[in-house]
Amino acid sequence: MTGTDQSSRQQLVAGAADMIRRRGLNATSIREVAKHAGTPLGSTYHYFPGGKHQLAAEAVRYAAGTVASIIAAKLRAGPVEGLQAFLTLWRTVITSTDFQAGCPVLAVSIESVSIEESPAALTAAAEAFTTWSAHLAESLREHGVAATRAAHLATLIVAAVEGAVAMCRAQRSTDPLDQTATELTALVQAAISR
Amino acid sequence: MTGTDQSSRQQLVAGAADMIRRRGLNATSIREVAKHAGTPLGSTYHYFPGGKHQLAAEAVRYAAGTVASIIAAKLRAGPVEGLQAFLTLWRTVITSTDFQAGCPVLAVSIESVSIEESPAALTAAAEAFTTWSAHLAESLREHGVAATRAAHLATLIVAAVEGAVAMCRAQRSTDPLDQTATELTALVQAAISR
DNA sequence: GTCTATACGAAGATAGAC
DNA sequence: GTCTATCTTCGTATAGAC
């Protein structure tokens, strides 16, 4: 386990995550991921014997982990701050890429049809959504929101933001996310101040 | 323009919409759409000279129009009834296909990266979201919700439902949509009863 | 262990037979 | 006008040279 090995491997994972969030899972080819990482095609199958499924699953976990770390850190300041961080994160993604990138977890959720076709990647996507929601729900509970309501509210936040990011890409405008942000912020503030 | 022509054409469009909502845009091949419709491959390019882009765009408009008709009809009974119809519609889609189908509009929004790559389909997706939101917003305004708030709330509804459907597919559970439904229904009821 | 070269299938699109 | 056969490119994956 040398440093070079890990950096090549990590570059493949990060590159795959970037391509998936831009073009989707099916339009992300191993060939191009390898080329982008500067590694030969064969190396990919050395690092990821499971082929594209394995690479996709790791890419989802990588991207999901990054997002989870950010919101978990910001949630320590409170649910509203965590929500703001979540919203800002995705707004930055779409604006900094001129609406060309979105969420790789959502892409995998839509393109991995059955468990049989891409088991690991779809499972990783499901876990990502669960983790994000759980972080938000926990913070809401800590601020006095009842457990059931907190869970529902957390799910709504994740669903709404994911959907809004996709709408922003289609419309080439940040309006859907900004409008969603306004509603969600008001909703969370009302929930924790009762 | 014989009856047979139009039915073949429509079968291609409907078949494409079904495949896109299940597998996504990139995994939907013209070959398989043609086979499923029982028409030769060449016919597809006769009906759709613009190739896959044109077929995808028409598939999106077809699916989006169906959804728009349903919610527009139910919205006449009020915003809550329209929301319920929107929610029920998607819940039926995911449960009747064992979580294998979702929204084709969302799939196209995520997989059509740039305007250059798939201009017509992405434009059709943007219009679908706009149309759905506009219907909901209009109904909310008619029930006393201020114009700006109505627009924001309508966007939140579309975004949240689209995101929730994708989450349901990843988690193979209707919980995300059901929890989102609870929150959205309460939110709309509160908005129109003030 | 790393990488080049290749096998094999399927994609979008079209040319040309009927 | 309809459809068959084919062109070209690109996908995943692997076999085998270094």
CSV table of C-alpha atoms in Angstrom, one decimal, chain B residues 22-174:
chain,number,residue,atom,x,y,z
B,22,ARG,CA,-37.0,3.0,-15.7
B,23,ARG,CA,-33.4,3.0,-16.9
B,24,GLY,CA,-32.7,6.6,-17.7
B,25,LEU,CA,-32.0,8.4,-20.9
B,26,ASN,CA,-28.6,7.0,-21.8
B,27,ALA,CA,-29.6,3.4,-21.2
B,28,THR,CA,-32.6,3.8,-23.5
B,29,SER,CA,-31.5,2.7,-26.9
B,30,ILE,CA,-33.4,3.4,-30.1
B,31,ARG,CA,-32.9,-0.3,-31.0
B,32,GLU,CA,-34.8,-1.5,-28.0
B,33,VAL,CA,-37.5,1.1,-28.2
B,34,ALA,CA,-38.1,0.0,-31.8
B,35,LYS,CA,-38.1,-3.6,-30.9
B,36,HIS,CA,-40.5,-3.1,-28.0
B,37,ALA,CA,-42.9,-1.1,-30.3
B,38,GLY,CA,-42.6,-3.9,-32.9
B,39,THR,CA,-41.3,-1.5,-35.6
B,40,PRO,CA,-38.1,-1.7,-37.6
B,41,LEU,CA,-35.1,0.3,-36.5
B,42,GLY,CA,-35.2,2.4,-39.7
B,43,SER,CA,-38.7,3.5,-39.1
B,44,THR,CA,-37.6,5.3,-36.0
B,45,TYR,CA,-35.5,7.6,-38.1
B,46,HIS,CA,-38.4,8.1,-40.5
B,47,TYR,CA,-40.7,9.2,-37.7
B,48,PHE,CA,-38.0,11.1,-35.9
B,49,PRO,CA,-35.4,12.5,-38.3
B,50,GLY,CA,-33.7,14.3,-35.3
B,51,GLY,CA,-32.8,10.8,-34.0
B,52,LYS,CA,-32.6,10.1,-30.3
B,53,HIS,CA,-32.7,13.7,-29.2
B,54,GLN,CA,-36.0,14.2,-30.9
B,55,LEU,CA,-37.5,11.0,-29.6
B,56,ALA,CA,-36.4,11.8,-26.1
B,57,ALA,CA,-37.9,15.3,-26.3
B,58,GLU,CA,-41.2,14.0,-27.5
B,59,ALA,CA,-41.2,11.3,-24.8
B,60,VAL,CA,-40.6,13.9,-22.1
B,61,ARG,CA,-43.4,16.1,-23.5
B,62,TYR,CA,-45.7,13.1,-23.7
B,63,ALA,CA,-45.1,12.0,-20.1
B,64,ALA,CA,-45.1,15.6,-18.8
B,65,GLY,CA,-48.4,16.3,-20.5
B,66,THR,CA,-50.1,13.3,-18.9
B,67,VAL,CA,-49.0,14.4,-15.5
B,68,ALA,CA,-50.1,18.0,-16.1
B,69,SER,CA,-53.5,16.9,-17.2
B,70,ILE,CA,-54.1,14.9,-14.1
B,71,ILE,CA,-53.0,17.5,-11.6
B,72,ALA,CA,-54.8,20.3,-13.5
B,73,ALA,CA,-58.0,18.3,-13.3
B,74,LYS,CA,-57.7,17.5,-9.6
B,75,LEU,CA,-56.6,21.1,-8.7
B,76,ARG,CA,-60.1,22.3,-9.6
B,77,ALA,CA,-61.2,20.7,-6.3
B,78,GLY,CA,-58.5,22.7,-4.5
B,79,PRO,CA,-54.8,22.8,-3.8
B,80,VAL,CA,-54.8,20.0,-1.3
B,81,GLU,CA,-56.7,17.7,-3.7
B,82,GLY,CA,-54.3,18.5,-6.5
B,83,LEU,CA,-51.3,17.8,-4.2
B,84,GLN,CA,-52.9,14.5,-3.2
B,85,ALA,CA,-53.3,13.6,-6.9
B,86,PHE,CA,-49.7,14.5,-7.6
B,87,LEU,CA,-48.5,12.4,-4.7
B,88,THR,CA,-50.7,9.4,-5.4
B,89,LEU,CA,-49.7,9.4,-9.1
B,90,TRP,CA,-46.0,9.0,-8.2
B,91,ARG,CA,-46.7,6.5,-5.4
B,92,THR,CA,-48.6,4.4,-7.9
B,93,VAL,CA,-45.7,4.6,-10.4
B,94,ILE,CA,-43.1,3.3,-7.9
B,95,THR,CA,-45.3,0.7,-6.2
B,96,SER,CA,-46.8,-0.8,-9.4
B,97,THR,CA,-43.3,-1.2,-10.9
B,98,ASP,CA,-41.7,-2.6,-7.7
B,99,PHE,CA,-39.5,0.6,-7.4
B,100,GLN,CA,-38.2,0.2,-11.0
B,101,ALA,CA,-39.7,3.3,-12.5
B,102,GLY,CA,-39.5,6.9,-11.6
B,103,CYS,CA,-39.9,10.2,-13.4
B,104,PRO,CA,-38.6,10.5,-16.9
B,105,VAL,CA,-38.4,14.3,-16.7
B,106,LEU,CA,-36.0,14.0,-13.7
B,107,ALA,CA,-33.9,11.5,-15.6
B,108,VAL,CA,-33.5,13.7,-18.6
B,109,SER,CA,-32.7,16.7,-16.4
B,110,ILE,CA,-29.8,14.8,-14.8
B,111,GLU,CA,-28.5,13.0,-17.9
B,112,SER,CA,-28.7,15.8,-20.5
B,113,VAL,CA,-25.6,17.7,-19.5
B,114,SER,CA,-25.4,20.7,-21.8
B,115,ILE,CA,-27.8,22.5,-24.0
B,116,GLU,CA,-25.6,21.5,-26.9
B,117,GLU,CA,-25.8,17.8,-26.2
B,118,SER,CA,-29.5,17.4,-26.0
B,119,PRO,CA,-31.2,20.7,-26.4
B,120,ALA,CA,-34.8,19.7,-27.1
B,121,ALA,CA,-35.1,17.1,-24.4
B,122,LEU,CA,-33.6,19.3,-21.7
B,123,THR,CA,-35.9,22.2,-22.7
B,124,ALA,CA,-38.9,19.9,-22.6
B,125,ALA,CA,-37.9,18.9,-19.1
B,126,ALA,CA,-37.6,22.5,-18.0
B,127,GLU,CA,-41.0,23.2,-19.4
B,128,ALA,CA,-42.5,20.3,-17.6
B,129,PHE,CA,-41.3,21.5,-14.3
B,130,THR,CA,-42.5,25.0,-15.0
B,131,THR,CA,-45.9,23.8,-16.1
B,132,TRP,CA,-46.5,21.6,-13.1
B,133,SER,CA,-45.3,24.4,-10.7
B,134,ALA,CA,-47.5,27.0,-12.5
B,135,HIS,CA,-50.6,24.8,-12.1
B,136,LEU,CA,-50.0,24.4,-8.4
B,137,ALA,CA,-49.1,28.0,-7.9
B,138,GLU,CA,-52.3,29.2,-9.7
B,139,SER,CA,-54.5,27.1,-7.5
B,140,LEU,CA,-52.8,28.3,-4.4
B,141,ARG,CA,-53.3,31.9,-5.4
B,142,GLU,CA,-56.9,31.2,-6.1
B,143,HIS,CA,-57.2,30.1,-2.5
B,144,GLY,CA,-55.7,33.2,-1.0
B,145,VAL,CA,-52.0,32.5,-1.0
B,146,ALA,CA,-49.9,35.6,-2.0
B,147,ALA,CA,-48.3,35.3,-5.4
B,148,THR,CA,-44.7,35.0,-4.3
B,149,ARG,CA,-45.5,32.6,-1.6
B,150,ALA,CA,-47.6,30.5,-3.9
B,151,ALA,CA,-44.7,30.3,-6.4
B,152,HIS,CA,-42.3,29.2,-3.7
B,153,LEU,CA,-44.6,26.6,-2.3
B,154,ALA,CA,-45.3,25.2,-5.7
B,155,THR,CA,-41.6,24.9,-6.5
B,156,LEU,CA,-41.1,23.2,-3.1
B,157,ILE,CA,-43.8,20.7,-3.9
B,158,VAL,CA,-42.4,19.7,-7.3
B,159,ALA,CA,-38.9,19.5,-6.0
B,160,ALA,CA,-39.7,17.5,-2.9
B,161,VAL,CA,-41.9,15.0,-4.8
B,162,GLU,CA,-39.3,14.5,-7.5
B,163,GLY,CA,-36.5,14.0,-5.0
B,164,ALA,CA,-38.7,11.7,-2.8
B,165,VAL,CA,-39.5,9.4,-5.7
B,166,ALA,CA,-35.8,9.0,-6.4
B,167,MET,CA,-35.1,8.3,-2.7
B,168,CYS,CA,-37.9,5.7,-2.7
B,169,ARG,CA,-36.2,3.9,-5.6
B,170,ALA,CA,-32.8,3.8,-3.9
B,171,GLN,CA,-34.2,2.7,-0.6
B,172,ARG,CA,-36.9,0.4,-2.1
B,173,SER,CA,-39.4,1.9,0.3
B,174,THR,CA,-42.3,4.3,0.0
